[in-house]
Tab-separated table of C-alpha atoms (C1' of nucleotides) in Angstrom:
chain	number	residue	atom	x	y	z
A	16	UNK	CA	114.771	8.784	16.843
A	17	UNK	CA	114.593	5.441	15.126
A	18	UNK	CA	112.416	2.821	16.756
A	19	UNK	CA	112.398	-0.896	16.186
A	20	UNK	CA	110.395	-2.649	13.485
A	21	UNK	CA	106.832	-3.523	14.355
A	22	UNK	CA	106.369	-6.732	16.291
A	23	UNK	CA	110.008	-6.971	17.411
A	24	UNK	CA	111.302	-6.593	20.949
A	25	UNK	CA	114.401	-5.539	22.865
A	26	UNK	CA	115.325	-7.687	25.828
A	27	UNK	CA	116.738	-5.784	28.817
A	28	UNK	CA	119.187	-7.475	31.203
A	29	UNK	CA	116.550	-8.641	33.705
A	30	UNK	CA	114.416	-10.295	31.075
A	31	UNK	CA	117.378	-11.708	29.187
A	32	UNK	CA	118.594	-13.423	32.364
A	33	UNK	CA	115.185	-15.065	32.775
A	34	UNK	CA	115.106	-16.194	29.156
A	35	UNK	CA	118.596	-17.658	29.362
A	36	UNK	CA	117.680	-19.495	32.531
A	37	UNK	CA	114.660	-21.178	30.956
A	38	UNK	CA	116.568	-21.805	27.738
A	39	UNK	CA	119.221	-23.646	29.731
A	40	UNK	CA	116.622	-25.744	31.589
A	41	UNK	CA	114.953	-26.803	28.358
A	42	UNK	CA	118.226	-27.743	26.672
A	43	UNK	CA	119.114	-29.926	29.636
A	44	UNK	CA	115.918	-31.934	29.259
A	45	UNK	CA	116.248	-32.432	25.502
A	46	UNK	CA	119.745	-33.708	26.147
A	47	UNK	CA	118.462	-35.969	28.871
A	48	UNK	CA	116.479	-37.755	26.171
A	49	UNK	CA	119.529	-38.112	23.934
A	50	UNK	CA	118.683	-35.238	21.586
A	51	UNK	CA	121.571	-33.202	20.130
A	52	UNK	CA	121.480	-29.506	19.366
A	53	UNK	CA	121.715	-28.241	15.805
A	54	UNK	CA	121.325	-24.868	14.124
A	55	UNK	CA	120.304	-23.902	10.613
A	56	UNK	CA	120.568	-20.538	8.810
A	57	UNK	CA	118.266	-17.656	9.623
A	58	UNK	CA	117.664	-17.231	5.890
A	59	UNK	CA	116.649	-19.983	3.470
A	60	UNK	CA	115.444	-20.112	-0.099
A	61	UNK	CA	111.816	-19.085	-0.241
A	62	UNK	CA	110.992	-22.290	-2.140
A	63	UNK	CA	111.699	-24.365	0.962
A	64	UNK	CA	108.613	-22.905	2.612
A	65	UNK	CA	106.319	-22.564	-0.412
A	66	UNK	CA	106.945	-26.210	-1.378
A	67	UNK	CA	105.663	-27.255	1.985
A	68	UNK	CA	102.862	-24.811	2.638
A	69	UNK	CA	101.848	-23.395	-0.738
A	70	UNK	CA	102.324	-20.043	-2.464
A	71	UNK	CA	99.756	-18.220	-0.377
A	72	UNK	CA	101.990	-18.238	2.702
A	73	UNK	CA	104.349	-15.766	0.990
A	74	UNK	CA	101.936	-13.173	2.332
A	75	UNK	CA	103.048	-14.046	5.846
A	76	UNK	CA	106.762	-14.471	5.188
A	77	UNK	CA	109.496	-11.862	5.193
A	78	UNK	CA	110.782	-12.549	1.665
A	79	UNK	CA	113.119	-10.603	-0.558
A	80	UNK	CA	115.563	-10.975	-3.424
A	81	UNK	CA	119.257	-10.875	-2.703
A	82	UNK	CA	121.709	-8.953	-4.880
A	83	UNK	CA	121.842	-11.784	-7.402
A	84	UNK	CA	118.072	-12.040	-7.645
A	85	UNK	CA	117.723	-15.210	-5.545
A	86	UNK	CA	114.464	-15.459	-3.655
A	87	UNK	CA	115.301	-15.517	0.057
A	88	UNK	CA	113.069	-15.814	3.102
A	89	UNK	CA	113.582	-15.190	6.805
A	90	UNK	CA	112.617	-18.585	8.217
A	91	UNK	CA	109.006	-18.653	9.448
A	92	UNK	CA	109.534	-21.977	11.241
A	93	UNK	CA	112.253	-24.529	11.811
A	94	UNK	CA	110.983	-27.959	10.786
A	95	UNK	CA	111.468	-27.460	7.048
A	96	UNK	CA	115.063	-26.206	7.432
A	97	UNK	CA	115.954	-29.188	9.615
A	98	UNK	CA	114.451	-31.647	7.141
A	99	UNK	CA	116.274	-29.800	4.330
A	100	UNK	CA	119.500	-30.312	6.247
A	101	UNK	CA	118.703	-33.995	6.740
A	102	UNK	CA	117.975	-34.559	3.057
A	103	UNK	CA	121.074	-32.620	2.071
A	104	UNK	CA	123.602	-34.618	4.057
A	105	UNK	CA	122.351	-36.986	6.741
A	106	UNK	CA	120.269	-39.612	4.940
A	107	UNK	CA	122.846	-42.348	5.469
A	108	UNK	CA	123.378	-41.746	9.207
A	109	UNK	CA	122.418	-44.383	11.795
A	110	UNK	CA	118.766	-44.070	12.834
A	111	UNK	CA	117.037	-42.735	14.707
A	112	UNK	CA	118.369	-39.184	14.445
A	113	UNK	CA	117.323	-36.977	17.336
A	114	UNK	CA	117.845	-33.242	16.915
A	115	UNK	CA	116.710	-30.257	18.917
A	116	UNK	CA	117.100	-26.565	18.197
A	117	UNK	CA	116.343	-23.086	19.475
A	118	UNK	CA	116.078	-20.154	17.142
A	119	UNK	CA	114.302	-16.997	16.122
A	120	UNK	CA	111.646	-17.127	13.420
A	121	UNK	CA	109.824	-14.395	11.530
A	122	UNK	CA	106.228	-14.078	10.416
A	123	UNK	CA	104.496	-11.080	8.920
A	124	UNK	CA	101.429	-11.263	11.161
A	125	UNK	CA	99.400	-8.679	13.015
A	126	UNK	CA	101.123	-8.531	16.433
A	127	UNK	CA	98.999	-9.071	19.523
A	128	UNK	CA	99.298	-10.664	22.935
A	129	UNK	CA	101.885	-13.479	22.835
A	130	UNK	CA	102.356	-13.005	19.117
A	131	UNK	CA	105.300	-11.161	17.641
A	132	UNK	CA	106.831	-10.799	14.193
A	133	UNK	CA	110.132	-12.063	15.511
A	134	UNK	CA	109.666	-14.900	17.959
A	135	UNK	CA	111.666	-17.780	19.393
A	136	UNK	CA	110.954	-21.448	18.980
A	137	UNK	CA	112.348	-24.521	20.607
A	138	UNK	CA	111.750	-27.703	18.679
A	139	UNK	CA	112.932	-31.164	17.860
A	140	UNK	CA	112.725	-33.732	15.109
A	141	UNK	CA	112.885	-37.491	15.464
A	142	UNK	CA	113.923	-39.025	12.162
A	143	UNK	CA	113.767	-42.733	11.467
A	144	UNK	CA	111.061	-44.234	13.660
A	145	UNK	CA	107.305	-44.073	13.856
A	146	UNK	CA	106.992	-46.941	16.287
A	147	UNK	CA	104.778	-46.539	19.325
A	148	UNK	CA	107.716	-46.188	21.713
A	149	UNK	CA	109.161	-43.407	19.564
A	150	UNK	CA	105.959	-41.368	19.424
A	151	UNK	CA	105.172	-41.957	23.088
A	152	UNK	CA	108.624	-40.796	24.145
A	153	UNK	CA	108.315	-37.703	21.954
A	154	UNK	CA	105.024	-36.672	23.533
A	155	UNK	CA	106.239	-37.529	27.035
A	156	UNK	CA	109.334	-35.387	26.468
A	157	UNK	CA	107.264	-32.381	25.342
A	158	UNK	CA	105.150	-32.646	28.469
A	159	UNK	CA	108.218	-33.271	30.643
A	160	UNK	CA	109.911	-30.108	29.352
A	161	UNK	CA	106.984	-27.855	30.152
A	162	UNK	CA	106.444	-29.360	33.591
A	163	UNK	CA	110.154	-29.367	34.437
A	164	UNK	CA	110.644	-25.677	33.791
A	165	UNK	CA	107.910	-25.080	36.335
A	166	UNK	CA	104.674	-24.553	34.402
A	167	UNK	CA	101.714	-25.664	36.468
A	168	UNK	CA	98.659	-25.155	34.275
A	169	UNK	CA	99.098	-27.020	31.030
A	170	UNK	CA	96.779	-29.309	29.105
A	171	UNK	CA	97.977	-31.992	26.703
A	172	UNK	CA	95.577	-33.071	23.953
A	173	UNK	CA	96.339	-35.955	21.633
A	174	UNK	CA	94.594	-36.749	18.376
A	175	UNK	CA	95.135	-38.929	15.364
A	176	UNK	CA	94.670	-37.865	11.782
A	177	UNK	CA	94.453	-41.420	10.414
A	178	UNK	CA	91.481	-42.064	12.659
A	179	UNK	CA	89.899	-38.702	11.841
A	180	UNK	CA	90.320	-39.220	8.086
A	181	UNK	CA	88.961	-42.776	8.332
A	182	UNK	CA	85.891	-41.432	10.098
A	183	UNK	CA	85.409	-38.672	7.519
A	184	UNK	CA	85.731	-41.274	4.745
A	185	UNK	CA	82.850	-43.068	6.392
A	186	UNK	CA	80.586	-40.065	5.981
A	187	UNK	CA	82.087	-39.075	2.616
A	188	UNK	CA	83.606	-35.834	3.889
A	189	UNK	CA	87.362	-36.443	3.835
A	190	UNK	CA	88.644	-33.373	2.032
A	191	UNK	CA	91.018	-30.470	2.617
A	192	UNK	CA	88.261	-27.966	3.222
A	193	UNK	CA	86.740	-30.177	5.915
A	194	UNK	CA	90.115	-30.574	7.651
A	195	UNK	CA	90.557	-26.827	7.603
A	196	UNK	CA	87.141	-26.234	9.154
A	197	UNK	CA	87.820	-28.798	11.873
A	198	UNK	CA	91.208	-27.235	12.593
A	199	UNK	CA	89.471	-23.880	13.047
A	200	UNK	CA	86.686	-25.422	15.137
A	201	UNK	CA	84.237	-23.782	12.723
A	202	UNK	CA	81.213	-25.882	13.625
A	203	UNK	CA	78.791	-23.707	11.654
A	204	UNK	CA	80.882	-24.235	8.546
A	205	UNK	CA	81.019	-27.970	9.204
A	206	UNK	CA	77.268	-28.183	9.732
A	207	UNK	CA	76.647	-26.617	6.330
A	208	UNK	CA	78.675	-29.354	4.637
A	209	UNK	CA	77.146	-32.347	6.389
A	210	UNK	CA	73.773	-34.078	6.353
A	211	UNK	CA	71.930	-33.868	9.649
A	212	UNK	CA	72.615	-37.487	10.657
A	213	UNK	CA	76.305	-37.167	9.658
A	214	UNK	CA	76.638	-34.019	11.757
A	215	UNK	CA	75.242	-35.912	14.734
A	216	UNK	CA	77.751	-38.701	14.093
A	217	UNK	CA	80.540	-36.142	13.842
A	218	UNK	CA	79.598	-34.487	17.121
A	219	UNK	CA	79.538	-37.869	18.823
A	220	UNK	CA	82.896	-38.766	17.275
A	221	UNK	CA	84.810	-35.714	18.471
A	222	UNK	CA	83.350	-36.107	21.949
A	223	UNK	CA	84.967	-39.528	22.339
A	224	UNK	CA	87.393	-39.477	25.283
A	225	UNK	CA	88.239	-43.180	25.456
A	226	UNK	CA	90.221	-44.672	22.595
A	227	UNK	CA	88.695	-48.104	23.289
A	228	UNK	CA	85.394	-46.849	21.888
A	229	UNK	CA	86.947	-46.734	18.430
A	230	UNK	CA	87.065	-49.898	16.408
A	231	UNK	CA	88.964	-48.759	13.294
A	232	UNK	CA	92.218	-50.630	12.748
A	233	UNK	CA	93.913	-47.196	12.695
A	234	UNK	CA	93.134	-46.971	16.407
A	235	UNK	CA	95.267	-49.952	17.411
A	236	UNK	CA	98.567	-48.041	17.285
A	237	UNK	CA	96.986	-45.156	19.158
A	238	UNK	CA	95.921	-47.490	21.960
A	239	UNK	CA	99.488	-48.685	22.406
A	240	UNK	CA	100.889	-45.152	22.408
A	241	UNK	CA	98.402	-44.055	25.057
A	242	UNK	CA	99.190	-47.054	27.232
A	243	UNK	CA	102.886	-46.141	27.041
A	244	UNK	CA	102.056	-42.584	28.069
A	245	UNK	CA	100.348	-44.073	31.109
A	246	UNK	CA	103.662	-45.809	31.805
A	247	UNK	CA	105.354	-42.368	31.638
A	248	UNK	CA	102.668	-41.084	34.033
A	249	UNK	CA	101.753	-38.340	31.588
A	250	UNK	CA	98.194	-36.966	31.891
A	251	UNK	CA	96.506	-36.450	28.512
A	252	UNK	CA	93.133	-35.886	26.907
A	253	UNK	CA	92.079	-37.700	23.785
A	254	UNK	CA	90.961	-35.058	21.293
A	255	UNK	CA	90.045	-36.456	17.900
A	256	UNK	CA	89.189	-32.991	16.617
A	257	UNK	CA	92.832	-31.951	16.314
A	258	UNK	CA	93.227	-31.510	12.565
A	259	UNK	CA	96.312	-29.371	11.889
A	260	UNK	CA	95.703	-27.342	8.762
A	261	UNK	CA	98.320	-28.786	6.437
A	262	UNK	CA	98.024	-32.111	4.712
A	263	UNK	CA	101.544	-33.423	5.308
A	264	UNK	CA	100.608	-34.251	8.884
A	265	UNK	CA	99.762	-37.916	9.407
A	266	UNK	CA	98.990	-40.233	12.304
A	267	UNK	CA	99.494	-39.004	15.842
A	268	UNK	CA	99.259	-35.259	16.498
A	269	UNK	CA	99.238	-33.348	19.769
A	270	UNK	CA	98.907	-29.870	21.173
A	271	UNK	CA	99.724	-28.423	24.581
A	272	UNK	CA	97.884	-25.350	25.857
A	273	UNK	CA	98.387	-22.930	28.693
A	274	UNK	CA	94.708	-21.971	29.082
A	275	UNK	CA	95.512	-18.715	30.899
A	276	UNK	CA	97.080	-17.225	27.776
A	277	UNK	CA	93.709	-16.698	26.114
A	278	UNK	CA	93.546	-16.320	22.355
A	279	UNK	CA	97.142	-17.446	21.828
A	280	UNK	CA	97.139	-20.259	24.346
A	281	UNK	CA	98.839	-22.985	22.348
A	282	UNK	CA	102.396	-23.280	23.642
A	283	UNK	CA	103.486	-26.486	21.906
A	284	UNK	CA	102.332	-28.662	19.060
A	285	UNK	CA	103.542	-31.392	16.792
A	286	UNK	CA	103.199	-34.951	15.650
A	287	UNK	CA	104.035	-37.244	12.768
A	288	UNK	CA	104.472	-35.775	9.300
A	289	UNK	CA	105.722	-36.523	5.786
A	290	UNK	CA	108.105	-33.856	4.580
A	291	UNK	CA	111.247	-35.705	3.519
A	292	UNK	CA	109.968	-36.902	0.143
A	293	UNK	CA	108.511	-33.474	-0.589
A	294	UNK	CA	112.027	-32.073	-0.228
A	295	UNK	CA	113.545	-34.745	-2.457
A	296	UNK	CA	114.673	-37.350	0.079
A	297	UNK	CA	114.051	-41.062	0.302
A	298	UNK	CA	110.956	-41.836	2.362
A	299	UNK	CA	111.502	-42.143	6.094
A	300	UNK	CA	109.306	-41.655	9.155
A	301	UNK	CA	109.568	-38.289	10.878
A	302	UNK	CA	107.935	-36.679	13.874
A	303	UNK	CA	108.610	-33.628	15.965
A	304	UNK	CA	107.188	-30.694	17.838
A	305	UNK	CA	107.757	-27.011	18.425
A	306	UNK	CA	107.512	-25.009	21.630
A	307	UNK	CA	106.621	-21.306	21.554
A	308	UNK	CA	109.368	-19.923	23.764
A	309	UNK	CA	107.902	-16.419	24.141
A	310	UNK	CA	104.579	-17.884	25.151
A	311	UNK	CA	106.006	-20.089	27.847
A	312	UNK	CA	107.865	-17.069	29.235
A	313	UNK	CA	104.564	-15.172	29.417
A	314	UNK	CA	102.838	-18.203	30.955
A	315	UNK	CA	105.569	-18.468	33.624
A	316	UNK	CA	105.224	-14.772	34.451
A	317	UNK	CA	101.463	-15.183	34.775
A	318	UNK	CA	102.006	-18.024	37.226
A	319	UNK	CA	104.357	-15.762	39.229
A	320	UNK	CA	107.240	-18.099	38.642
A	321	UNK	CA	110.255	-17.344	40.833
A	322	UNK	CA	113.300	-16.960	38.619
A	323	UNK	CA	116.771	-17.633	39.917
A	324	UNK	CA	118.670	-14.425	40.619
A	325	UNK	CA	122.186	-14.112	39.250
A	326	UNK	CA	124.972	-13.010	41.571
A	327	UNK	CA	125.937	-9.371	41.186
A	328	UNK	CA	129.586	-8.525	40.579
A	329	UNK	CA	131.960	-7.499	43.367
A	330	UNK	CA	132.369	-3.731	43.121
A	331	UNK	CA	135.731	-2.018	43.349
A	332	UNK	CA	135.858	1.547	44.620
A	333	UNK	CA	139.135	3.335	45.020
A	334	UNK	CA	140.622	6.549	46.350
A	335	UNK	CA	141.817	9.055	43.779
A	336	UNK	CA	145.186	8.030	42.398
A	337	UNK	CA	144.669	4.311	43.089
A	338	UNK	CA	143.425	3.400	39.582
A	339	UNK	CA	146.333	1.109	38.741
A	340	UNK	CA	145.960	-0.711	42.048
A	341	UNK	CA	142.247	-1.142	41.281
A	342	UNK	CA	143.096	-2.705	37.937
A	343	UNK	CA	145.525	-5.101	39.663
A	344	UNK	CA	142.802	-6.261	42.068
A	345	UNK	CA	140.247	-6.589	39.249
A	346	UNK	CA	142.577	-8.814	37.270
A	347	UNK	CA	143.392	-10.921	40.293
A	348	UNK	CA	139.732	-11.549	41.106
A	349	UNK	CA	138.648	-12.185	37.535
A	350	UNK	CA	141.440	-14.736	37.209
A	351	UNK	CA	139.766	-16.497	40.148
A	352	UNK	CA	136.452	-16.573	38.295
A	353	UNK	CA	134.863	-13.787	40.298
A	354	UNK	CA	132.656	-11.203	38.584
A	355	UNK	CA	134.137	-7.762	39.082
A	356	UNK	CA	132.984	-4.276	38.251
A	357	UNK	CA	135.248	-1.344	39.027
A	358	UNK	CA	134.527	2.362	39.005
A	359	UNK	CA	134.881	3.736	35.477
A	360	UNK	CA	133.753	7.285	36.163
A	361	UNK	CA	136.504	8.603	38.436
A	362	UNK	CA	133.999	8.946	41.235
A	363	UNK	CA	134.892	9.700	44.780
A	364	UNK	CA	134.285	6.962	47.352
A	365	UNK	CA	130.975	8.403	48.409
A	366	UNK	CA	129.509	8.475	44.912
A	367	UNK	CA	131.105	5.187	44.089
A	368	UNK	CA	129.394	3.366	46.955
A	369	UNK	CA	126.170	5.155	46.128
A	370	UNK	CA	126.353	3.643	42.657
A	371	UNK	CA	127.170	0.161	43.992
A	372	UNK	CA	124.214	0.436	46.322
A	373	UNK	CA	121.804	1.451	43.562
A	374	UNK	CA	122.948	-1.445	41.417
A	375	UNK	CA	122.242	-3.836	44.268
A	376	UNK	CA	125.804	-5.067	44.653
A	377	UNK	CA	126.374	-7.189	47.720
A	378	UNK	CA	130.082	-6.539	48.296
A	379	UNK	CA	132.517	-3.752	47.581
A	380	UNK	CA	136.273	-3.671	47.801
A	381	UNK	CA	137.733	-0.324	48.772
A	382	UNK	CA	141.284	0.410	47.784
A	383	UNK	CA	143.029	3.134	49.742
A	384	UNK	CA	146.676	4.156	50.241
A	385	UNK	CA	147.099	3.426	53.963
A	386	UNK	CA	145.879	-0.173	53.739
A	387	UNK	CA	147.576	-0.736	50.388
A	388	UNK	CA	150.971	0.081	51.942
A	389	UNK	CA	150.407	-2.840	54.323
A	390	UNK	CA	149.343	-5.172	51.504
A	391	UNK	CA	145.685	-4.906	52.384
A	392	UNK	CA	142.344	-3.691	51.030
A	393	UNK	CA	138.948	-3.179	52.660
A	394	UNK	CA	136.070	-5.528	51.969
A	395	UNK	CA	132.690	-3.994	52.671
A	396	UNK	CA	129.460	-5.919	53.089
A	397	UNK	CA	126.905	-3.630	51.462
A	398	UNK	CA	123.933	-5.267	53.155
A	399	UNK	CA	125.228	-5.331	56.714
A	400	UNK	CA	127.271	-2.175	56.337
A	401	UNK	CA	130.266	-3.824	57.987
A	402	UNK	CA	133.758	-3.770	56.586
A	403	UNK	CA	137.019	-5.528	57.350
A	404	UNK	CA	140.607	-5.496	56.189
A	405	UNK	CA	141.829	-8.328	53.990
A	406	UNK	CA	145.259	-9.284	52.772
A	407	UNK	CA	145.560	-8.854	49.045
A	408	UNK	CA	147.076	-12.321	48.612
A	409	UNK	CA	144.105	-13.977	50.301
A	410	UNK	CA	141.475	-11.645	48.937
A	411	UNK	CA	139.688	-14.222	46.809
A	412	UNK	CA	139.081	-16.423	49.878
A	413	UNK	CA	137.316	-13.657	51.773
A	414	UNK	CA	134.528	-13.144	49.201
B	5	G	C1'	93.180	-7.306	6.360
B	6	C	C1'	89.044	-5.856	10.237
B	7	C	C1'	87.057	-3.820	15.194
B	8	C	C1'	87.883	-1.241	20.096
B	9	G	C1'	91.131	1.671	23.345
B	10	A	C1'	95.671	4.476	24.117
B	11	G	C1'	100.225	7.520	22.809
B	12	U	C1'	103.005	14.199	27.194
B	13	G	C1'	110.970	14.306	29.740
B	14	G	C1'	114.514	7.776	30.413
B	15	U	C1'	110.097	6.012	33.617
B	16	G	C1'	105.192	7.171	35.958
B	17	U	C1'	101.597	10.945	35.651
B	18	A	C1'	98.840	16.215	35.460
B	19	G	C1'	97.025	19.680	31.912
B	20	C	C1'	92.112	18.700	27.653
B	21	G	C1'	91.678	25.570	22.939
B	22	G	C1'	95.646	30.770	25.405
B	23	U	C1'	101.912	28.555	24.078
B	24	A	C1'	103.835	22.638	29.122
B	25	A	C1'	103.827	20.892	35.000
B	26	C	C1'	104.835	17.364	39.035
B	27	A	C1'	107.278	13.081	40.828
B	28	U	C1'	111.109	9.921	40.001
B	29	A	C1'	115.494	8.540	37.473
B	30	A	C1'	120.267	10.190	35.293
B	31	G	C1'	124.981	13.459	35.487
B	32	G	C1'	127.506	16.965	38.765
B	33	G	C1'	128.162	19.458	43.578
B	34	A	C1'	127.648	20.372	49.204
B	35	C	C1'	131.263	15.767	51.295
B	36	U	C1'	139.933	16.238	49.626
B	37	G	C1'	138.923	8.058	52.761
B	38	U	C1'	132.958	5.334	52.989
B	39	G	C1'	126.319	3.918	50.283
B	40	G	C1'	120.714	4.183	51.345
B	41	A	C1'	118.965	10.783	54.143
B	42	U	C1'	118.876	16.078	52.955
B	43	C	C1'	119.797	20.409	49.959
B	44	C	C1'	121.526	22.786	45.370
B	45	C	C1'	122.738	22.805	40.071
B	46	U	C1'	122.376	20.587	35.099
B	47	U	C1'	120.164	17.712	31.183
B	48	G	C1'	115.666	16.342	28.994
B	49	U	C1'	108.994	15.953	27.000
B	50	C	C1'	103.490	16.869	23.978
B	51	C	C1'	104.272	9.874	18.221
B	52	C	C1'	104.291	11.902	12.905
B	53	G	C1'	101.752	14.750	9.075
B	54	A	C1'	97.729	17.665	7.261
B	55	G	C1'	93.387	20.562	8.482
B	56	U	C1'	90.096	23.971	11.627
B	57	U	C1'	91.388	28.464	14.572
B	58	C	C1'	93.863	34.905	16.019
B	59	A	C1'	95.816	30.663	18.924
B	60	A	C1'	96.248	23.185	18.952
B	61	A	C1'	99.440	18.769	23.642
B	62	U	C1'	94.077	19.845	23.685
B	63	C	C1'	89.329	19.737	18.188
B	64	U	C1'	89.027	16.941	13.069
B	65	C	C1'	91.209	13.603	9.475
B	66	G	C1'	95.137	10.372	7.860
B	67	G	C1'	99.451	7.589	9.180
B	68	C	C1'	102.669	5.075	12.741
B	69	U	C1'	103.338	2.417	17.292
B	70	C	C1'	101.459	-0.060	21.606
B	71	G	C1'	97.507	-2.863	24.333
B	72	G	C1'	92.995	-5.974	23.747
B	73	G	C1'	89.903	-8.873	20.335
B	74	C	C1'	88.856	-11.070	15.202
B	75	C	C1'	91.202	-13.377	10.805
B	76	C	C1'	95.411	-16.405	10.288
B	77	C	C1'	98.625	-19.545	12.907
B	78	A	C1'	103.417	-23.870	8.954
RNA sequence: GCCCGAGUGGUGUAGCGGUAACAUAAGGGACUGUGGAUCCCUUGUCCCGAGUUCAAAUCUCGGCUCGGGCCCCA
């Protein structure tokens, strides 16, 4: 027997129906904010990702050479491909551009709870504006999506890298290593790098919960964004310790957690970034976020979310020798937009209804010679156990 | 890459040195025109490899996969 590669999953019908339901809900909300769906290839040139994140991430990427020796990667995330697409052919379009997407991504990580080697991400990019109304709407939309699909326990934290870097400048500690330690919340590591009084300052700084306590000029924009979020009635926590590991992030950043998920609790994250020039485009403001689709599915399950149940098909059982009549009825119903499943195993009526019952079908149509002669079939209600005759011509009305 | 735990029919479990069992599901039949019950039949299992032993599902080691945690998380 051949299994599936490590960290990948099969989705059975029940789970797939749930995923499609949530997928549909999320798409509706993106579109409600004027975002349009796009898709990019599953494979890209490896350089697209190393340019942005450095050579060391090759370790965590599924990368290979194609038959002509080109270095190809399975996409580990979707922001870089979207910006690549923008630089390639959309630079002269009217701004802002608002794109959303849903796709599978691949990372060569150690699988664990809520972390897989193939996983699905929703995301969006807003290209062309970094004004306060743009960033506020982006954050409000992220929160709106998660609340609208029915998640109850989520926490939105908003930070600002300009403010954080300005503070670190003040204590002479604005470097990559420091940002990495802050991102990891490695307070022991941070303590080793700072003088005692600076460490005290730092602790005080990241405890700040009211933006008005900050007097840097970098905080002015942040104040406006937060006041707009109040207008959207979005609850948030100021968290100036959000660092985001990579240095192309700038300005406003945010993360949304589902605390119940434990170690892998972050379900969405994003902010402002500079990637366009890195990929050869003319400078323009960009911001976006990604939502971990698998994680929100797990979070919904943990909250005992009630998923909508799809209608089962109408089942068609028929007496031996009535196969062609069964096909006629199937075609008639399907033409009327009704889901139909007919017996495909030459079962007798008894076994046929047994099957329909096990599959949870609500209604069965029984086709038999005596009724057929009179232009009729039997419609059976599987739950009540009652059945009645129905004229073939009016059959669609009776269901 | 590291640490802990676990892998027995499709699914859920028992057996824990003496050659695999139970339940359930699936397919067929009893029932040639009516489901959920009952009975019968059929199919199918020790994650992989090496070692110890007269004998390994059982003990040992390695690998793989899964679950949990660390690292990482664009």
